[in-house]
Coordinates of C-alpha atoms in Angstrom, one line a residue:
Chain R
M1 CA 0.0 -0.1 0.2
P2 CA 1.6 3.5 -1.0
G3 CA 2.7 5.5 1.7
E4 CA 2.2 2.6 4.4
T5 CA 5.4 1.3 6.2
I6 CA 5.7 -2.4 5.1
I7 CA 7.6 -4.6 7.8
N8 CA 8.1 -7.9 6.7
P9 CA 8.1 -9.8 9.9
D10 CA 9.9 -12.8 8.7
V11 CA 13.1 -10.8 8.1
D12 CA 15.1 -9.9 11.3
N13 CA 18.0 -9.0 9.6
G14 CA 17.7 -7.0 6.3
L15 CA 19.5 -8.4 3.4
S16 CA 21.6 -6.0 1.0
V17 CA 20.0 -6.5 -2.3
L18 CA 21.4 -6.1 -5.8
I19 CA 18.5 -4.7 -8.4
V20 CA 19.2 -5.2 -12.0
E21 CA 16.4 -3.8 -13.8
D22 CA 16.2 -1.7 -17.1
E23 CA 12.6 -0.2 -16.5
F24 CA 13.3 2.7 -14.3
L25 CA 10.0 3.0 -12.7
V26 CA 9.8 -0.5 -11.9
A27 CA 13.4 0.0 -10.5
M28 CA 12.4 2.6 -8.2
D29 CA 9.4 0.7 -7.2
L30 CA 11.5 -2.2 -6.3
E31 CA 13.7 -0.2 -4.4
T32 CA 10.8 1.3 -2.3
I33 CA 9.4 -2.2 -2.0
L34 CA 12.7 -3.5 -0.3
E35 CA 13.5 -0.5 1.7
Q36 CA 9.8 -0.6 3.3
G37 CA 10.5 -4.3 3.8
G38 CA 13.5 -3.6 5.9
H39 CA 16.4 -4.4 3.2
A40 CA 19.0 -2.5 2.0
V41 CA 19.5 -1.6 -1.8
M42 CA 23.3 -2.0 -2.2
S43 CA 23.0 -1.0 -5.8
S44 CA 20.5 -0.5 -8.5
V45 CA 21.5 -0.8 -12.1
A46 CA 19.6 -1.3 -15.5
S47 CA 22.7 -3.3 -17.8
V48 CA 24.7 -6.2 -17.4
E49 CA 27.8 -4.3 -17.8
A50 CA 26.7 -2.0 -14.8
A51 CA 25.7 -5.2 -13.0
L52 CA 29.1 -6.9 -13.2
K53 CA 30.7 -3.6 -12.1
A54 CA 28.3 -3.5 -9.2
L55 CA 29.5 -6.9 -8.4
E56 CA 33.2 -6.3 -8.3
D57 CA 32.5 -3.1 -6.3
G58 CA 30.3 -4.8 -3.5
R59 CA 29.1 -8.2 -2.5
P60 CA 25.0 -8.2 -2.0
D61 CA 23.4 -10.9 0.2
V62 CA 21.0 -11.5 -2.8
A63 CA 20.0 -10.2 -6.4
V64 CA 16.7 -9.4 -8.1
L65 CA 17.3 -10.0 -11.6
D66 CA 14.9 -8.8 -14.8
L67 CA 15.8 -11.0 -17.8
N68 CA 15.6 -8.9 -20.8
L69 CA 17.7 -5.4 -20.2
R70 CA 16.7 -3.5 -23.3
G71 CA 17.5 -6.7 -25.5
Q72 CA 20.6 -7.8 -23.4
L73 CA 20.0 -11.0 -21.8
V74 CA 21.1 -10.9 -18.0
F75 CA 22.7 -14.4 -18.1
P76 CA 26.1 -13.1 -17.6
V77 CA 25.2 -11.6 -14.5
A78 CA 23.6 -14.6 -13.3
E79 CA 26.7 -16.8 -14.0
R80 CA 28.9 -14.2 -12.2
L81 CA 26.8 -14.5 -9.0
R82 CA 26.6 -18.2 -9.2
S83 CA 30.5 -18.1 -9.1
L84 CA 30.5 -15.9 -6.3
N85 CA 27.8 -18.3 -4.6
I86 CA 25.5 -15.3 -4.2
P87 CA 22.1 -16.3 -4.4
F88 CA 19.5 -14.7 -6.6
V89 CA 15.7 -14.3 -8.0
V90 CA 14.1 -13.3 -11.3
A91 CA 11.4 -10.9 -11.7
S92 CA 10.3 -11.3 -15.4
A93 CA 7.3 -11.0 -17.3
Y94 CA 8.4 -13.6 -19.4
N95 CA 6.8 -17.0 -18.1
D96 CA 9.1 -19.4 -20.3
L97 CA 12.7 -19.1 -19.1
D98 CA 13.2 -22.0 -21.6
I99 CA 15.5 -20.2 -24.1
P100 CA 19.0 -20.6 -24.9
G101 CA 21.8 -19.9 -22.5
G102 CA 19.0 -19.9 -19.9
E103 CA 20.3 -22.8 -18.0
V104 CA 21.9 -20.5 -15.5
V105 CA 18.3 -19.5 -14.3
A106 CA 16.4 -22.8 -15.0
D107 CA 16.2 -23.6 -11.1
V108 CA 15.7 -20.0 -10.1
E109 CA 12.4 -18.7 -9.0
N110 CA 10.8 -16.0 -11.2
V111 CA 8.5 -13.9 -8.9
G112 CA 6.9 -12.7 -12.4
K113 CA 5.7 -9.3 -13.0
P114 CA 4.0 -7.2 -12.2
I115 CA 5.5 -7.7 -8.8
N116 CA 3.7 -8.7 -5.6
E117 CA 5.5 -7.6 -2.2
R118 CA 4.6 -10.9 -0.7
R119 CA 5.8 -13.2 -3.4
L120 CA 9.2 -11.2 -3.7
F121 CA 9.8 -11.5 0.0
D122 CA 8.9 -14.9 0.3
A123 CA 11.4 -15.4 -2.7
L124 CA 14.2 -13.9 -1.5
R125 CA 13.7 -15.8 1.9
R126 CA 13.8 -18.9 0.0
A127 CA 16.7 -17.7 -1.9
V128 CA 19.0 -16.7 0.9
P129 CA 19.7 -19.6 3.2
A130 CA 19.0 -19.1 6.9
A131 CA 18.8 -15.2 6.7
Chain Q
M1 CA 2.9 -53.1 -55.7
D2 CA 3.5 -49.6 -57.1
L3 CA 1.4 -46.5 -57.5
D4 CA -0.4 -47.7 -60.4
E5 CA -1.6 -50.9 -58.4
L6 CA -2.6 -48.5 -55.5
Y7 CA -4.9 -46.5 -57.8
R8 CA -6.5 -49.7 -58.9
L9 CA -6.6 -50.8 -55.3
L10 CA -8.2 -47.5 -54.4
R11 CA -10.8 -47.8 -57.6
G12 CA -11.7 -51.3 -56.5
A13 CA -12.7 -49.6 -53.3
H14 CA -15.3 -47.5 -55.1
V15 CA -13.3 -44.6 -54.9
R16 CA -12.4 -42.2 -57.9
A17 CA -8.9 -42.5 -56.5
Q18 CA -6.7 -41.7 -59.6
G19 CA -7.4 -38.2 -60.1
V20 CA -7.3 -37.5 -56.3
V21 CA -3.9 -39.1 -56.0
D22 CA -2.5 -37.2 -59.2
T23 CA -3.9 -34.0 -57.9
I24 CA -2.6 -34.4 -54.3
R25 CA -0.2 -31.5 -54.1
D26 CA 1.8 -33.3 -51.3
P27 CA 4.5 -35.8 -52.0
L28 CA 3.5 -39.3 -51.6
L29 CA 5.7 -42.4 -51.3
V30 CA 5.1 -46.1 -51.4
L31 CA 7.6 -48.3 -49.5
S32 CA 8.0 -52.0 -49.2
S33 CA 7.7 -53.6 -46.1
D34 CA 11.8 -53.1 -46.0
F35 CA 11.4 -49.4 -46.4
T36 CA 12.7 -49.4 -50.0
V37 CA 10.7 -47.0 -52.2
I38 CA 8.7 -48.9 -55.0
S39 CA 7.0 -45.5 -56.5
A40 CA 6.6 -41.8 -56.1
N41 CA 4.3 -39.3 -57.2
P42 CA 4.7 -36.3 -59.1
A43 CA 4.6 -34.0 -56.2
F44 CA 7.5 -35.8 -54.7
Y45 CA 10.0 -35.2 -57.7
R46 CA 8.4 -31.5 -57.6
T47 CA 9.1 -30.6 -54.1
F48 CA 12.4 -32.1 -53.5
E49 CA 13.5 -31.3 -57.0
T50 CA 14.8 -35.0 -57.7
D51 CA 14.0 -37.9 -60.5
R52 CA 12.6 -41.2 -60.1
E53 CA 16.4 -42.6 -60.8
S54 CA 17.6 -41.4 -57.5
T55 CA 14.2 -42.6 -55.6
V56 CA 13.0 -45.6 -56.6
D57 CA 14.8 -48.7 -55.2
V58 CA 16.4 -46.4 -52.9
K59 CA 15.6 -47.2 -48.9
F60 CA 13.8 -44.3 -47.7
H61 CA 16.4 -43.5 -44.9
D62 CA 18.9 -43.0 -47.7
L63 CA 17.0 -40.6 -49.6
G64 CA 18.5 -37.2 -50.1
N65 CA 21.0 -36.4 -47.5
R66 CA 19.6 -38.8 -45.2
Q67 CA 17.3 -36.1 -43.8
W68 CA 14.7 -39.0 -43.2
D69 CA 17.2 -41.2 -41.3
I70 CA 16.0 -40.1 -37.8
P71 CA 16.2 -43.0 -35.3
E72 CA 12.7 -42.1 -33.7
L73 CA 11.2 -41.7 -37.0
R74 CA 12.4 -45.3 -37.9
L75 CA 11.2 -46.6 -34.7
L76 CA 7.7 -45.3 -35.6
L77 CA 8.0 -46.5 -39.0
E78 CA 9.0 -50.1 -38.0
K79 CA 5.7 -50.4 -35.9
V80 CA 3.7 -49.6 -38.9
I81 CA 3.7 -52.8 -40.6
P82 CA 3.5 -55.2 -37.8
Q83 CA 1.4 -53.2 -35.4
S84 CA -0.8 -51.5 -38.1
A85 CA 0.2 -48.3 -36.5
S86 CA 0.1 -45.2 -38.2
V87 CA 2.6 -42.1 -38.2
F88 CA 0.7 -38.3 -37.9
D89 CA 2.4 -35.3 -38.8
Y90 CA 5.9 -36.5 -37.7
E91 CA 8.0 -33.1 -38.0
V92 CA 11.2 -33.3 -39.8
R93 CA 13.5 -30.1 -39.6
G94 CA 16.5 -30.0 -42.0
T95 CA 18.4 -28.8 -45.0
F96 CA 17.3 -30.8 -47.7
P97 CA 19.5 -30.8 -51.2
R98 CA 18.8 -28.2 -53.6
V99 CA 15.5 -27.1 -51.6
G100 CA 17.3 -25.9 -48.6
Y101 CA 16.0 -25.8 -45.1
R102 CA 12.7 -27.1 -44.6
T103 CA 9.8 -28.2 -42.0
M104 CA 8.3 -31.8 -43.0
L105 CA 5.2 -33.4 -41.7
V106 CA 5.4 -37.1 -42.4
S107 CA 2.5 -39.5 -42.2
A108 CA 2.6 -42.9 -42.4
Q109 CA 0.0 -45.7 -42.9
R110 CA -0.2 -49.4 -43.5
L111 CA -1.9 -50.8 -46.7
K112 CA -2.8 -54.4 -47.5
H113 CA -3.1 -55.6 -51.0
P114 CA -6.3 -57.6 -51.0
D115 CA -5.3 -60.3 -53.5
N116 CA -2.0 -61.1 -52.2
G117 CA -2.0 -59.8 -49.0
Q118 CA 1.2 -57.9 -49.4
Q119 CA 1.7 -55.3 -46.9
I120 CA 3.2 -51.5 -48.0
I121 CA 3.6 -48.3 -46.4
L122 CA 2.3 -45.0 -48.0
I123 CA 4.0 -42.0 -46.6
S124 CA 2.8 -38.5 -47.1
I125 CA 4.9 -35.4 -46.9
T126 CA 3.6 -31.9 -46.1
D127 CA 5.6 -29.1 -46.6
A128 CA 4.9 -27.1 -43.3
T129 CA 7.8 -24.6 -43.6
E130 CA 6.0 -21.8 -44.4
R131 CA 3.3 -22.7 -42.0
R132 CA 5.5 -23.2 -39.3
Q133 CA 7.7 -20.1 -40.0
R134 CA 4.3 -18.0 -39.8
E135 CA 3.5 -19.6 -36.5
D136 CA 6.7 -19.2 -34.9
E137 CA 6.7 -15.4 -36.0
K138 CA 3.2 -15.3 -34.5
D139 CA 4.3 -16.8 -31.2
I140 CA 7.0 -14.4 -31.2
L141 CA 4.9 -11.5 -31.6
I142 CA 2.4 -12.7 -29.0
G143 CA 5.1 -13.5 -26.6
E144 CA 6.6 -9.8 -27.1
L145 CA 3.1 -8.2 -26.7
D146 CA 2.2 -10.5 -23.7
H147 CA 5.6 -9.1 -22.4
R148 CA 4.8 -5.3 -23.1
I149 CA 1.5 -5.5 -21.3
K150 CA 3.0 -7.1 -18.2
N151 CA 5.8 -4.5 -18.1
L152 CA 3.0 -1.7 -18.8
L153 CA 1.2 -3.1 -15.8
S154 CA 4.3 -3.3 -13.7
I155 CA 5.2 0.5 -14.4
T156 CA 1.2 1.5 -13.7
Q157 CA 1.7 -0.5 -10.5
A158 CA 4.6 1.3 -9.5
L159 CA 3.1 4.7 -10.3
A160 CA 0.3 3.6 -8.0
R161 CA 2.4 2.4 -5.3
Q162 CA 4.7 5.2 -5.5
T163 CA 2.1 7.9 -5.3
G164 CA 1.9 8.8 -1.7
V165 CA -1.3 8.9 0.3
E166 CA 0.2 10.7 3.3
G167 CA -1.7 14.0 3.9
R168 CA -3.9 13.2 1.0
S169 CA -7.5 12.8 0.9
A170 CA -8.5 9.6 -1.5
K171 CA -9.7 12.1 -4.1
E172 CA -6.4 13.8 -4.1
Y173 CA -4.6 10.6 -4.4
R174 CA -6.8 9.6 -7.6
D175 CA -6.2 12.6 -9.1
T176 CA -2.4 12.7 -8.6
F177 CA -2.3 9.1 -9.7
L178 CA -4.4 9.7 -12.8
G179 CA -2.3 12.8 -13.4
R180 CA 0.8 10.6 -13.9
F181 CA -1.2 7.9 -15.5
E182 CA -2.4 10.2 -18.1
A183 CA 0.7 11.8 -18.4
L184 CA 2.2 8.1 -18.9
A185 CA -0.3 7.4 -21.5
R186 CA 0.3 10.4 -23.5
S187 CA 4.1 10.1 -23.5
L188 CA 3.6 6.2 -24.6
N189 CA 1.2 7.6 -27.5
I190 CA 4.1 10.1 -28.5
G191 CA 6.6 7.3 -28.2
S192 CA 4.9 4.8 -30.5
S193 CA 3.7 7.3 -33.0
K194 CA 5.0 6.8 -36.6
D195 CA 5.3 10.3 -37.5
A196 CA 5.0 12.7 -34.3
S197 CA 7.4 10.9 -32.1
G198 CA 9.6 14.3 -31.3
L199 CA 9.9 16.9 -29.0
P200 CA 7.5 19.5 -29.6
E201 CA 4.8 17.0 -30.0
L202 CA 5.7 15.5 -26.7
A203 CA 5.8 18.7 -24.8
S204 CA 2.2 19.8 -26.4
A205 CA 0.8 16.4 -25.7
V206 CA 1.9 16.3 -22.1
M207 CA 0.8 19.9 -21.3
E208 CA -2.4 19.8 -23.2
P209 CA -4.3 19.9 -20.1
Y210 CA -2.6 23.2 -19.2
L211 CA -2.4 24.8 -22.6
G212 CA -6.3 26.0 -23.2
G213 CA -7.2 29.6 -23.1
P214 CA -4.9 32.2 -21.9
S215 CA -2.3 29.8 -20.8
Q216 CA 0.5 30.4 -18.5
V217 CA 2.7 27.8 -20.0
K218 CA 4.3 28.3 -23.1
I219 CA 6.1 26.2 -25.4
A220 CA 9.1 27.4 -27.4
D221 CA 9.6 26.9 -31.0
G222 CA 12.3 24.6 -30.7
P223 CA 13.7 22.5 -33.3
E224 CA 12.1 19.2 -34.3
I225 CA 13.9 16.5 -32.3
A226 CA 13.3 12.9 -32.8
L227 CA 13.0 10.6 -29.5
T228 CA 13.1 7.0 -28.6
P229 CA 9.9 5.7 -27.0
N230 CA 11.9 5.3 -23.6
Q231 CA 13.2 9.0 -24.0
A232 CA 9.6 10.1 -24.6
T233 CA 8.5 8.4 -21.6
A234 CA 11.1 9.9 -19.2
L235 CA 10.7 13.4 -20.5
G236 CA 6.8 13.2 -20.5
L237 CA 6.8 12.1 -17.0
I238 CA 9.4 14.7 -15.9
M239 CA 7.5 17.5 -17.7
H240 CA 4.3 16.4 -15.8
E241 CA 6.0 16.3 -12.5
L242 CA 6.9 19.8 -12.9
A243 CA 3.7 20.9 -14.2
T244 CA 1.8 19.6 -11.1
N245 CA 4.4 21.1 -8.7
A246 CA 4.3 24.6 -10.6
I247 CA 0.6 24.5 -10.3
K248 CA 0.9 23.5 -6.4
Y249 CA 3.6 25.4 -5.3
G250 CA 5.1 27.5 -8.2
A251 CA 4.7 30.0 -11.2
V252 CA 1.1 28.5 -12.1
S253 CA -0.2 28.7 -8.6
R254 CA -0.6 32.7 -9.3
P255 CA -2.5 34.1 -12.1
E256 CA 0.5 36.2 -13.2
G257 CA 3.0 33.4 -13.2
Q258 CA 4.4 31.9 -16.7
V259 CA 6.2 28.5 -17.5
E260 CA 8.3 28.4 -20.6
I261 CA 9.7 25.1 -21.8
C262 CA 12.4 25.0 -24.5
W263 CA 14.9 22.8 -25.8
E264 CA 18.1 23.1 -27.8
P265 CA 21.0 20.6 -29.1
K266 CA 24.2 20.8 -27.1
G267 CA 27.6 19.2 -26.8
D268 CA 30.8 19.8 -28.7
D269 CA 29.2 19.2 -32.2
H270 CA 25.9 20.7 -31.2
A271 CA 24.1 17.3 -31.8
S272 CA 25.3 14.8 -29.3
M273 CA 23.3 16.1 -26.3
L274 CA 20.1 17.9 -26.1
Q275 CA 19.0 20.2 -23.0
L276 CA 15.7 20.7 -22.4
R277 CA 14.8 23.8 -20.0
W278 CA 11.8 24.5 -17.9
R279 CA 11.5 28.1 -16.4
E280 CA 9.1 29.8 -14.3
R281 CA 8.7 33.2 -13.6
G282 CA 6.3 35.5 -11.5
G283 CA 5.4 32.5 -9.1
P284 CA 6.0 32.9 -5.5
E285 CA 9.4 32.7 -4.0
T286 CA 10.8 29.0 -4.0
S287 CA 13.2 27.0 -1.9
P288 CA 14.2 23.6 -2.1
P289 CA 11.5 21.1 -0.5
S290 CA 12.2 19.7 2.9
T291 CA 11.4 16.3 2.0
T292 CA 12.3 14.4 -1.3
G293 CA 8.8 13.3 -2.8
F294 CA 8.0 10.8 -5.3
G295 CA 8.2 13.6 -8.1
M296 CA 11.3 14.7 -7.3
R297 CA 12.6 11.3 -7.1
L298 CA 10.9 10.5 -10.6
I299 CA 12.7 13.5 -12.1
R300 CA 16.2 12.6 -10.9
F301 CA 15.5 8.9 -11.5
S302 CA 14.5 9.4 -15.1
A303 CA 17.0 12.1 -16.2
E304 CA 19.7 9.7 -15.0
R305 CA 18.5 6.1 -15.3
E306 CA 16.4 6.4 -18.3
L307 CA 18.1 9.2 -20.3
G308 CA 21.8 8.7 -19.0
G309 CA 21.9 12.4 -18.3
Q310 CA 20.8 14.6 -15.2
A311 CA 18.6 16.9 -14.0
E312 CA 19.3 20.1 -12.3
L313 CA 16.7 22.1 -10.3
A314 CA 17.5 25.7 -9.4
Y315 CA 15.3 27.4 -7.4
L316 CA 15.5 31.2 -8.1
P317 CA 13.8 34.1 -6.3
E318 CA 11.7 34.4 -9.6
G319 CA 10.8 30.9 -10.0
L320 CA 12.0 27.3 -10.3
T321 CA 14.4 26.5 -13.2
A322 CA 15.0 22.7 -14.2
T323 CA 17.5 21.7 -16.6
V324 CA 17.5 18.3 -18.1
D325 CA 20.7 17.4 -20.0
F326 CA 21.0 13.9 -21.7
P327 CA 22.7 12.4 -24.6
R328 CA 20.4 12.1 -27.9

């Protein structure tokens, strides 16, 4: 709900989150949702390049990835996150992740779009072991 | 048994078959029980640009570049005679000699000669290349459309959630949200327009609600600047936020106040960058807001993230001046 403070009772300690989302309004929305849910946005970026750079500069607890970043697929970021052992969830309007190179996100939860707060928080909790 | 015999056989079944088989546009093959081609119809030779010599007495799996030599298809065909199974529209995609990449649908059926009990396989092949291509293109298009709709729903959801409720009545909330929603719709309309997707059109479209009568908003005669749909959305929302701010706190809150919107190419070659200026005059004295509302966040965020540029807001004594610089 707009303006209401949303406290996610399941998260005692807020997570540091990397947002990779090309649609700026959705990125803003994600930031607000996460912050109101008691999490911290480590970085919010719109491209593969910027995401890889952000991962050089810092280590988030978890990442939220859009799949298609202005025609560029997010897979290189997913691969880097895997190699760094950083869990992530996908937030994409695409239902079908069965695309070439998509193996790296095959077993990852897609919370879908439009974003539902509860579903996002649940997915983050499942993705992060014993947060 | 060859095709002639097949014709007789079908005639025997009181079907006027010969004309039918001859005019069948799809390729037909008659195979013996060991999958050797006994006969082929004209459509087969035509479709695969081949002849009788390289077809008859050749094993089905050895035809062409062995495109039909698919283990799964072999297994299916092996069941046709002993189990009277049939194959229906088995899809074979591959590059065929002379005719290139094709999608073929293979159907097979057992036929039994009524006199000598000899069993043969009738194979019909349908070229579904164009149909499949159309279907694939349609699927891609539908997928793309589905994605866009959901994206748009996400954006609308963001506007609804980000529009604050604190200190607002339900009506005020609704009006604020609908104002943003309308600005988004107008910007998208300009962004997707084939012939009017540029800057004067965007400014006129977004500011249209404020332009009627003795208007306090003036859009300068700037040059025609083409915008991408994403740039149009970002700029449209920025102008809308500035307008609502001007009505509430700025120049447009007073009858004598004025707003001027102008733009010009900038950068080294006067082409690589664009600067949009929003200049208020004659309004109440302005000062930076104590809290950063969604409107101001939206202006900065869209200028930086979406346009790859920056927005500067100067609270001058005569009114607010906003400058948005971004690469074209």
